mmCIF file of C-alpha atoms in Angstrom:
data_model
loop_
_atom_site.group_PDB
_atom_site.id
_atom_site.type_symbol
_atom_site.label_atom_id
_atom_site.label_comp_id
_atom_site.label_asym_id
_atom_site.label_seq_id
_atom_site.Cartn_x
_atom_site.Cartn_y
_atom_site.Cartn_z
ATOM 1 C CA UNK A 25 -3.365 51.875 7.934
ATOM 2 C CA UNK A 26 -5.794 51.988 11.178
ATOM 3 C CA UNK A 27 -8.508 49.479 10.972
ATOM 4 C CA UNK A 28 -11.114 48.087 12.975
ATOM 5 C CA UNK A 29 -11.607 44.640 13.448
ATOM 6 C CA UNK A 30 -15.072 42.807 14.544
ATOM 7 C CA UNK A 31 -15.059 39.283 15.522
ATOM 8 C CA UNK A 32 -12.092 37.449 16.774
ATOM 9 C CA UNK A 33 -12.770 34.082 16.430
ATOM 10 C CA UNK A 34 -10.798 31.433 14.673
ATOM 11 C CA UNK A 35 -10.163 33.552 11.553
ATOM 12 C CA UNK A 36 -10.650 37.226 13.023
ATOM 13 C CA UNK A 37 -8.226 37.040 15.705
ATOM 14 C CA UNK A 38 -5.445 35.756 13.659
ATOM 15 C CA UNK A 39 -6.557 38.349 10.844
ATOM 16 C CA UNK A 40 -5.880 41.220 13.298
ATOM 17 C CA UNK A 41 -2.513 39.579 14.429
ATOM 18 C CA UNK A 42 -1.110 39.516 10.903
ATOM 19 C CA UNK A 43 -2.116 43.142 10.556
ATOM 20 C CA UNK A 44 -0.463 44.097 13.677
ATOM 21 C CA UNK A 45 2.546 42.179 12.890
ATOM 22 C CA UNK A 46 3.421 43.995 9.707
ATOM 23 C CA UNK A 47 2.876 47.333 11.160
ATOM 24 C CA UNK A 48 -0.781 48.198 10.768
ATOM 25 C CA UNK A 49 -2.808 49.422 13.747
ATOM 26 C CA UNK A 50 -5.869 47.969 14.750
ATOM 27 C CA UNK A 51 -8.883 48.412 17.197
ATOM 28 C CA UNK A 52 -10.906 45.121 17.965
ATOM 29 C CA UNK A 53 -14.060 44.315 19.180
ATOM 30 C CA UNK A 54 -15.682 40.962 20.142
ATOM 31 C CA UNK A 55 -18.796 39.907 22.294
ATOM 32 C CA UNK A 56 -16.418 37.852 24.210
ATOM 33 C CA UNK A 57 -14.118 40.023 26.551
ATOM 34 C CA UNK A 58 -11.319 37.832 26.875
ATOM 35 C CA UNK A 59 -10.511 37.652 23.301
ATOM 36 C CA UNK A 60 -10.040 41.325 23.285
ATOM 37 C CA UNK A 61 -7.953 41.128 26.000
ATOM 38 C CA UNK A 62 -5.701 38.532 24.374
ATOM 39 C CA UNK A 63 -5.458 40.850 21.015
ATOM 40 C CA UNK A 64 -4.433 44.020 23.384
ATOM 41 C CA UNK A 65 -1.548 41.804 24.639
ATOM 42 C CA UNK A 66 -0.612 41.363 20.953
ATOM 43 C CA UNK A 67 -0.682 45.031 20.494
ATOM 44 C CA UNK A 68 -4.139 45.849 19.636
ATOM 45 C CA UNK A 69 -6.165 48.601 21.109
ATOM 46 C CA UNK A 70 -9.419 47.020 22.660
ATOM 47 C CA UNK A 71 -12.922 48.345 22.747
ATOM 48 C CA UNK A 72 -15.683 47.281 24.855
ATOM 49 C CA UNK A 73 -18.465 48.336 22.488
ATOM 50 C CA UNK A 74 -19.285 48.785 18.722
ATOM 51 C CA UNK A 75 -19.726 52.594 19.861
ATOM 52 C CA UNK A 76 -16.309 52.708 21.448
ATOM 53 C CA UNK A 77 -14.788 51.087 18.445
ATOM 54 C CA UNK A 78 -16.102 53.625 16.121
ATOM 55 C CA UNK A 79 -15.033 56.309 17.817
ATOM 56 C CA UNK A 80 -11.409 55.284 18.353
ATOM 57 C CA UNK A 81 -10.932 55.322 14.507
ATOM 58 C CA UNK A 82 -9.839 58.036 12.310
ATOM 59 C CA UNK A 83 -12.037 59.315 9.642
ATOM 60 C CA UNK A 84 -12.351 57.973 6.841
ATOM 61 C CA UNK A 85 -12.935 54.747 9.244
ATOM 62 C CA UNK A 86 -12.615 51.232 7.844
ATOM 63 C CA UNK A 87 -14.196 48.377 9.575
ATOM 64 C CA UNK A 88 -13.381 44.909 8.981
ATOM 65 C CA UNK A 89 -16.114 42.309 9.982
ATOM 66 C CA UNK A 90 -15.182 38.705 10.601
ATOM 67 C CA UNK A 91 -18.528 37.036 12.145
ATOM 68 C CA UNK A 92 -20.434 34.031 11.268
ATOM 69 C CA UNK A 93 -23.100 34.371 8.427
ATOM 70 C CA UNK A 94 -26.561 35.191 9.613
ATOM 71 C CA UNK A 95 -28.399 36.776 12.568
ATOM 72 C CA UNK A 96 -25.188 38.267 14.379
ATOM 73 C CA UNK A 97 -23.650 39.585 11.364
ATOM 74 C CA UNK A 98 -26.966 41.268 10.337
ATOM 75 C CA UNK A 99 -27.594 42.685 13.492
ATOM 76 C CA UNK A 100 -23.903 43.789 13.793
ATOM 77 C CA UNK A 101 -24.195 45.766 10.268
ATOM 78 C CA UNK A 102 -27.391 47.540 11.195
ATOM 79 C CA UNK A 103 -25.801 48.922 14.303
ATOM 80 C CA UNK A 104 -22.587 50.097 12.285
ATOM 81 C CA UNK A 105 -25.189 51.738 9.465
ATOM 82 C CA UNK A 106 -26.215 53.747 12.400
ATOM 83 C CA UNK A 107 -22.552 54.611 13.941
ATOM 84 C CA UNK A 108 -20.728 55.279 10.494
ATOM 85 C CA UNK A 109 -20.424 58.499 8.406
ATOM 86 C CA UNK A 110 -20.061 59.215 4.769
ATOM 87 C CA UNK A 111 -16.656 58.145 3.541
ATOM 88 C CA UNK A 112 -16.482 55.201 5.760
ATOM 89 C CA UNK A 113 -15.917 51.546 4.509
ATOM 90 C CA UNK A 114 -17.382 48.302 5.793
ATOM 91 C CA UNK A 115 -15.456 45.027 4.696
ATOM 92 C CA UNK A 116 -17.247 41.950 5.226
ATOM 93 C CA UNK A 117 -15.006 39.086 5.346
ATOM 94 C CA UNK A 118 -16.929 36.265 6.740
ATOM 95 C CA UNK A 119 -19.110 33.744 4.556
ATOM 96 C CA UNK A 120 -21.931 35.991 3.682
ATOM 97 C CA UNK A 121 -24.352 35.188 0.710
ATOM 98 C CA UNK A 122 -23.417 37.613 -2.172
ATOM 99 C CA UNK A 123 -27.129 38.535 -2.624
ATOM 100 C CA UNK A 124 -27.084 39.813 1.115
ATOM 101 C CA UNK A 125 -23.853 41.995 0.071
ATOM 102 C CA UNK A 126 -25.636 43.489 -2.805
ATOM 103 C CA UNK A 127 -28.801 44.320 -0.463
ATOM 104 C CA UNK A 128 -26.498 45.818 2.002
ATOM 105 C CA UNK A 129 -24.306 47.967 -0.016
ATOM 106 C CA UNK A 130 -27.107 49.609 -1.304
ATOM 107 C CA UNK A 131 -28.355 50.524 1.996
ATOM 108 C CA UNK A 132 -24.858 51.621 3.198
ATOM 109 C CA UNK A 133 -24.635 53.548 -0.338
ATOM 110 C CA UNK A 134 -27.545 55.720 0.879
ATOM 111 C CA UNK A 135 -25.566 57.197 3.804
ATOM 112 C CA UNK A 136 -22.227 57.233 1.410
ATOM 113 C CA UNK A 137 -20.829 54.284 3.291
ATOM 114 C CA UNK A 138 -18.716 52.157 1.037
ATOM 115 C CA UNK A 139 -18.651 48.108 1.348
ATOM 116 C CA UNK A 140 -16.428 45.552 0.479
ATOM 117 C CA UNK A 141 -17.206 41.789 0.169
ATOM 118 C CA UNK A 142 -14.016 39.711 0.853
ATOM 119 C CA UNK A 143 -14.033 35.692 0.564
ATOM 120 C CA UNK A 144 -11.243 34.630 2.664
ATOM 121 C CA UNK A 145 -9.413 31.120 2.269
ATOM 122 C CA UNK A 146 -6.908 30.164 4.697
ATOM 123 C CA UNK A 147 -8.504 28.966 7.827
ATOM 124 C CA UNK A 148 -6.629 28.692 11.237
ATOM 125 C CA UNK A 149 -3.187 28.323 9.385
ATOM 126 C CA UNK A 150 -3.745 32.087 7.786
ATOM 127 C CA UNK A 151 -1.597 33.885 10.424
ATOM 128 C CA UNK A 152 1.409 31.879 9.144
ATOM 129 C CA UNK A 153 0.614 31.333 5.534
ATOM 130 C CA UNK A 154 -1.603 34.341 4.821
ATOM 131 C CA UNK A 155 -5.030 34.298 3.303
ATOM 132 C CA UNK A 156 -6.300 34.015 -0.117
ATOM 133 C CA UNK A 157 -8.512 36.592 -0.680
ATOM 134 C CA UNK A 158 -11.451 37.592 -3.659
ATOM 135 C CA UNK A 159 -12.876 40.858 -3.195
ATOM 136 C CA UNK A 160 -15.963 42.652 -4.373
ATOM 137 C CA UNK A 161 -17.035 46.104 -4.523
ATOM 138 C CA UNK A 162 -16.101 49.735 -5.825
ATOM 139 C CA UNK A 163 -12.757 49.339 -7.391
ATOM 140 C CA UNK A 164 -11.490 52.526 -6.017
ATOM 141 C CA UNK A 165 -12.341 51.591 -2.493
ATOM 142 C CA UNK A 166 -10.641 48.262 -2.942
ATOM 143 C CA UNK A 167 -7.347 50.159 -4.202
ATOM 144 C CA UNK A 168 -7.555 52.349 -1.022
ATOM 145 C CA UNK A 169 -7.565 49.251 1.267
ATOM 146 C CA UNK A 170 -4.734 47.613 -1.085
ATOM 147 C CA UNK A 171 -2.155 47.783 1.858
ATOM 148 C CA UNK A 172 -4.341 45.679 4.182
ATOM 149 C CA UNK A 173 -4.941 43.186 1.501
ATOM 150 C CA UNK A 174 -1.262 42.922 0.382
ATOM 151 C CA UNK A 175 -0.600 42.238 4.212
ATOM 152 C CA UNK A 176 -3.040 39.768 4.787
ATOM 153 C CA UNK A 177 -2.228 37.777 1.676
ATOM 154 C CA UNK A 178 0.387 35.082 1.304
ATOM 155 C CA UNK A 179 2.820 36.670 -1.369
ATOM 156 C CA UNK A 180 4.341 34.848 -4.219
ATOM 157 C CA UNK A 181 6.261 32.242 -2.105
ATOM 158 C CA UNK A 182 7.747 29.768 -4.371
ATOM 159 C CA UNK A 183 4.875 28.661 -6.571
ATOM 160 C CA UNK A 184 6.317 28.479 -10.041
ATOM 161 C CA UNK A 185 4.721 31.671 -12.345
ATOM 162 C CA UNK A 186 2.244 30.498 -14.848
ATOM 163 C CA UNK A 187 3.281 31.330 -18.633
ATOM 164 C CA UNK A 188 1.362 33.871 -20.504
ATOM 165 C CA UNK A 189 0.254 36.168 -17.444
ATOM 166 C CA UNK A 190 2.690 38.776 -17.944
ATOM 167 C CA UNK A 191 0.009 41.438 -18.677
ATOM 168 C CA UNK A 192 -2.251 40.477 -15.905
ATOM 169 C CA UNK A 193 -2.906 41.908 -12.313
ATOM 170 C CA UNK A 194 0.355 40.898 -10.502
ATOM 171 C CA UNK A 195 -1.696 41.073 -7.335
ATOM 172 C CA UNK A 196 -3.165 37.591 -8.058
ATOM 173 C CA UNK A 197 0.378 36.195 -7.914
ATOM 174 C CA UNK A 198 0.307 37.095 -4.181
ATOM 175 C CA UNK A 199 -2.930 35.647 -3.440
ATOM 176 C CA UNK A 200 -5.839 38.444 -3.981
ATOM 177 C CA UNK A 201 -8.022 39.377 -6.498
ATOM 178 C CA UNK A 202 -10.292 42.045 -7.342
ATOM 179 C CA UNK A 203 -13.309 40.224 -8.675
ATOM 180 C CA UNK A 204 -15.804 42.845 -9.831
ATOM 181 C CA UNK A 205 -18.695 44.508 -8.267
ATOM 182 C CA UNK A 206 -20.353 44.075 -4.909
ATOM 183 C CA UNK A 207 -21.324 40.537 -4.188
ATOM 184 C CA UNK A 208 -18.760 39.167 -6.474
ATOM 185 C CA UNK A 209 -16.085 38.409 -4.105
ATOM 186 C CA UNK A 210 -18.299 36.282 -1.969
ATOM 187 C CA UNK A 211 -19.721 34.755 -5.084
ATOM 188 C CA UNK A 212 -16.307 33.428 -6.123
ATOM 189 C CA UNK A 213 -15.276 32.300 -2.617
ATOM 190 C CA UNK A 214 -19.096 30.467 -2.390
ATOM 191 C CA UNK A 215 -18.176 28.212 -5.538
ATOM 192 C CA UNK A 216 -14.520 27.697 -4.148
ATOM 193 C CA UNK A 217 -16.128 26.083 -1.379
ATOM 194 C CA UNK A 218 -18.696 24.300 -3.499
ATOM 195 C CA UNK A 219 -15.548 22.769 -5.025
ATOM 196 C CA UNK A 220 -13.695 22.166 -1.985
ATOM 197 C CA UNK A 221 -16.692 19.973 -0.998
ATOM 198 C CA UNK A 222 -16.306 18.022 -4.042
ATOM 199 C CA UNK A 223 -12.292 17.614 -3.767
ATOM 200 C CA UNK A 224 -12.756 16.466 -0.047
ATOM 201 C CA UNK A 225 -15.512 14.055 -1.003
ATOM 202 C CA UNK A 226 -13.354 12.415 -3.699
ATOM 203 C CA UNK A 227 -10.674 11.946 -1.473
ATOM 204 C CA UNK A 228 -12.861 10.605 1.290
ATOM 205 C CA UNK A 229 -14.077 8.024 -1.028
ATOM 206 C CA UNK A 230 -10.885 7.032 -2.385
ATOM 207 C CA UNK A 231 -9.182 6.434 1.222
ATOM 208 C CA UNK A 232 -12.462 4.589 1.908
ATOM 209 C CA UNK A 233 -12.154 2.343 -0.835
ATOM 210 C CA UNK A 234 -8.494 1.394 -0.099
ATOM 211 C CA UNK A 235 -9.093 1.164 3.695
ATOM 212 C CA UNK A 236 -11.641 -1.540 2.904
ATOM 213 C CA UNK A 237 -9.661 -3.747 0.476
ATOM 214 C CA UNK A 238 -9.006 -6.044 3.486
ATOM 215 C CA UNK A 239 -12.291 -7.205 4.184
ATOM 216 C CA UNK A 240 -12.953 -10.711 4.811
ATOM 217 C CA UNK A 241 -15.684 -10.838 2.450
ATOM 218 C CA UNK A 242 -13.302 -10.429 -0.221
ATOM 219 C CA UNK A 243 -11.176 -13.260 -1.691
ATOM 220 C CA UNK A 244 -8.104 -13.806 0.189
ATOM 221 C CA UNK A 245 -5.654 -13.268 -2.831
ATOM 222 C CA UNK A 246 -7.394 -10.164 -3.374
ATOM 223 C CA UNK A 247 -6.950 -8.464 -0.011
ATOM 224 C CA UNK A 248 -4.527 -5.591 0.901
ATOM 225 C CA UNK A 249 -3.562 -4.370 4.138
ATOM 226 C CA UNK A 250 -2.739 -0.713 2.851
ATOM 227 C CA UNK A 251 -0.985 1.915 4.962
ATOM 228 C CA UNK A 252 -3.281 4.968 4.581
ATOM 229 C CA UNK A 253 -1.121 7.193 6.037
ATOM 230 C CA UNK A 254 2.027 6.214 3.723
ATOM 231 C CA UNK A 255 -0.446 6.091 0.923
ATOM 232 C CA UNK A 256 -1.402 9.956 1.527
ATOM 233 C CA UNK A 257 2.458 10.971 2.366
ATOM 234 C CA UNK A 258 3.580 9.256 -1.200
ATOM 235 C CA UNK A 259 0.964 11.123 -3.146
ATOM 236 C CA UNK A 260 2.035 14.513 -1.799
ATOM 237 C CA UNK A 261 5.278 13.984 -3.445
ATOM 238 C CA UNK A 262 4.912 14.319 -7.265
ATOM 239 C CA UNK A 263 1.190 12.771 -7.432
ATOM 240 C CA UNK A 264 -1.214 14.649 -9.726
ATOM 241 C CA UNK A 265 -3.707 14.439 -6.990
ATOM 242 C CA UNK A 266 -1.302 16.596 -4.556
ATOM 243 C CA UNK A 267 -2.929 19.307 -2.771
ATOM 244 C CA UNK A 268 -2.916 21.296 0.371
ATOM 245 C CA UNK A 269 -5.638 19.061 1.291
ATOM 246 C CA UNK A 270 -3.678 16.079 0.778
ATOM 247 C CA UNK A 271 -1.226 17.747 2.886
ATOM 248 C CA UNK A 272 -3.897 17.984 5.780
ATOM 249 C CA UNK A 273 -5.176 14.442 5.161
ATOM 250 C CA UNK A 274 -1.491 13.241 5.831
ATOM 251 C CA UNK A 275 -1.025 15.203 8.960
ATOM 252 C CA UNK A 276 -4.556 13.504 10.074
ATOM 253 C CA UNK A 277 -3.534 10.167 9.353
ATOM 254 C CA UNK A 278 -0.002 10.379 10.932
ATOM 255 C CA UNK A 279 -1.450 11.394 13.938
ATOM 256 C CA UNK A 280 -4.119 8.448 14.230
ATOM 257 C CA UNK A 281 -4.791 6.324 11.107
ATOM 258 C CA UNK A 282 -7.854 5.020 12.283
ATOM 259 C CA UNK A 283 -9.251 8.597 12.942
ATOM 260 C CA UNK A 284 -10.791 7.193 16.333
ATOM 261 C CA UNK A 285 -11.436 10.767 17.937
ATOM 262 C CA UNK A 286 -13.959 11.618 14.615
ATOM 263 C CA UNK A 287 -17.419 10.394 14.367
ATOM 264 C CA UNK A 288 -17.674 11.273 10.915
ATOM 265 C CA UNK A 289 -20.805 13.404 11.200
ATOM 266 C CA UNK A 290 -19.804 16.283 8.698
ATOM 267 C CA UNK A 291 -21.441 19.560 9.059
ATOM 268 C CA UNK A 292 -21.914 22.087 5.926
ATOM 269 C CA UNK A 293 -21.567 25.817 6.465
ATOM 270 C CA UNK A 294 -23.906 27.161 3.882
ATOM 271 C CA UNK A 295 -21.808 27.795 0.904
ATOM 272 C CA UNK A 296 -22.202 24.306 -0.705
ATOM 273 C CA UNK A 297 -25.911 24.701 -0.633
ATOM 274 C CA UNK A 298 -25.755 28.234 -2.037
ATOM 275 C CA UNK A 299 -23.275 27.067 -5.022
ATOM 276 C CA UNK A 300 -25.913 24.437 -5.818
ATOM 277 C CA UNK A 301 -28.699 27.133 -5.942
ATOM 278 C CA UNK A 302 -26.729 29.280 -8.141
ATOM 279 C CA UNK A 303 -26.049 26.207 -10.430
ATOM 280 C CA UNK A 304 -29.758 25.501 -10.555
ATOM 281 C CA UNK A 305 -30.566 29.274 -11.404
ATOM 282 C CA UNK A 306 -28.039 28.915 -14.138
ATOM 283 C CA UNK A 307 -29.024 25.490 -15.344
ATOM 284 C CA UNK A 308 -25.756 24.372 -14.776
ATOM 285 C CA UNK A 309 -24.818 20.659 -14.139
ATOM 286 C CA UNK A 310 -23.074 20.296 -10.953
ATOM 287 C CA UNK A 311 -23.311 16.545 -10.326
ATOM 288 C CA UNK A 312 -20.196 16.035 -8.145
ATOM 289 C CA UNK A 313 -20.860 19.093 -5.878
ATOM 290 C CA UNK A 314 -24.374 18.109 -5.406
ATOM 291 C CA UNK A 315 -23.682 14.577 -4.854
ATOM 292 C CA UNK A 316 -20.890 15.984 -2.085
ATOM 293 C CA UNK A 317 -23.270 18.193 -0.291
ATOM 294 C CA UNK A 318 -25.938 15.269 -0.049
ATOM 295 C CA UNK A 319 -23.307 12.849 1.371
ATOM 296 C CA UNK A 320 -22.625 15.383 4.240
ATOM 297 C CA UNK A 321 -26.523 15.243 4.963
ATOM 298 C CA UNK A 322 -26.123 11.551 5.120
ATOM 299 C CA UNK A 323 -23.459 11.457 7.238
ATOM 300 C CA UNK A 324 -25.438 12.695 10.088
ATOM 301 C CA UNK A 325 -27.149 9.292 10.728
ATOM 302 C CA UNK A 326 -24.256 6.707 10.722
ATOM 303 C CA UNK A 327 -20.590 7.224 9.387
ATOM 304 C CA UNK A 328 -17.935 5.687 7.363
ATOM 305 C CA UNK A 329 -14.130 5.867 7.374
ATOM 306 C CA UNK A 330 -14.425 8.493 4.682
ATOM 307 C CA UNK A 331 -16.775 10.677 6.409
ATOM 308 C CA UNK A 332 -14.245 10.742 9.324
ATOM 309 C CA UNK A 333 -11.565 11.678 6.966
ATOM 310 C CA UNK A 334 -13.959 14.705 5.814
ATOM 311 C CA UNK A 335 -14.196 15.645 9.740
ATOM 312 C CA UNK A 336 -10.376 15.259 10.169
ATOM 313 C CA UNK A 337 -9.544 17.457 7.116
ATOM 314 C CA UNK A 338 -12.382 20.372 8.020
ATOM 315 C CA UNK A 339 -10.599 20.316 11.576
ATOM 316 C CA UNK A 340 -7.020 20.529 10.185
ATOM 317 C CA UNK A 341 -7.737 23.515 7.797
ATOM 318 C CA UNK A 342 -10.284 25.350 9.535
ATOM 319 C CA UNK A 343 -10.547 24.117 13.099
ATOM 320 C CA UNK A 344 -14.218 22.883 12.620
ATOM 321 C CA UNK A 345 -15.046 20.656 15.631
ATOM 322 C CA UNK A 346 -17.777 18.222 15.248
ATOM 323 C CA UNK A 347 -21.027 18.702 16.673
ATOM 324 C CA UNK A 348 -21.692 16.965 19.850
#
């Protein structure tokens, strides 16, 4: 397929590269012309403006947005709404708020433009590993773009199949899912990120407890000088708490067990807050997820080893850099 990609940051650029690598054609645009130039060297067609990108695509056009949530996405969508025609499709792959998706889709629909919301998980590793995707919008439009999603997805790999799934959508086994109506993709990804907050916090607290088991304030016969890097590595191998997050912890600790390059100041990117808001709207208790979000707030005024580990994990899976 031929597709436009707008936003060539940590994930958007690699999404375009993965598509190009597997035979799709991409026209790319970014506010930074240097990133556009880099993608043209990888085989993409560059565009200097959104107008140029739209004009370069055959109808019906498909444009994938990979921009930060907020003003930049809102302004880009307003421009595209004026430039696109009936039958075209906008695919919003950033971490947008699902209620915004519903409003945008309704506005686009007045011009006959389709809208898909795609929650994307994979971070800076997605070029090689592929991207897990949760997709909302009109199902026929989703089906038409299936070649794009199939290319970006990780594929089955060597993960054992779950018994009893014989009559379910096989695309799930490849790492992408049609969730339902518009907004549902970003809603599922939002909750995914809320859970991620809780999992990361549990690891951080556990390693913090082990790290402090050698304090002088403890009885001498109850002090243990534990090797954090080796504990992370052994837990990766057969433990019930093994996960990709633990893999990333092991990478960080093998590099520097003291995590000296991190301050422990942990940002939140919005999805955690939105997940808690949804829990409140639904009257669903979310004790762990709420506590993990509040801990990120607290981390901005003095930091523990566990919070440094949170920063290290975010850096590993998403390329997130601590604020200066």
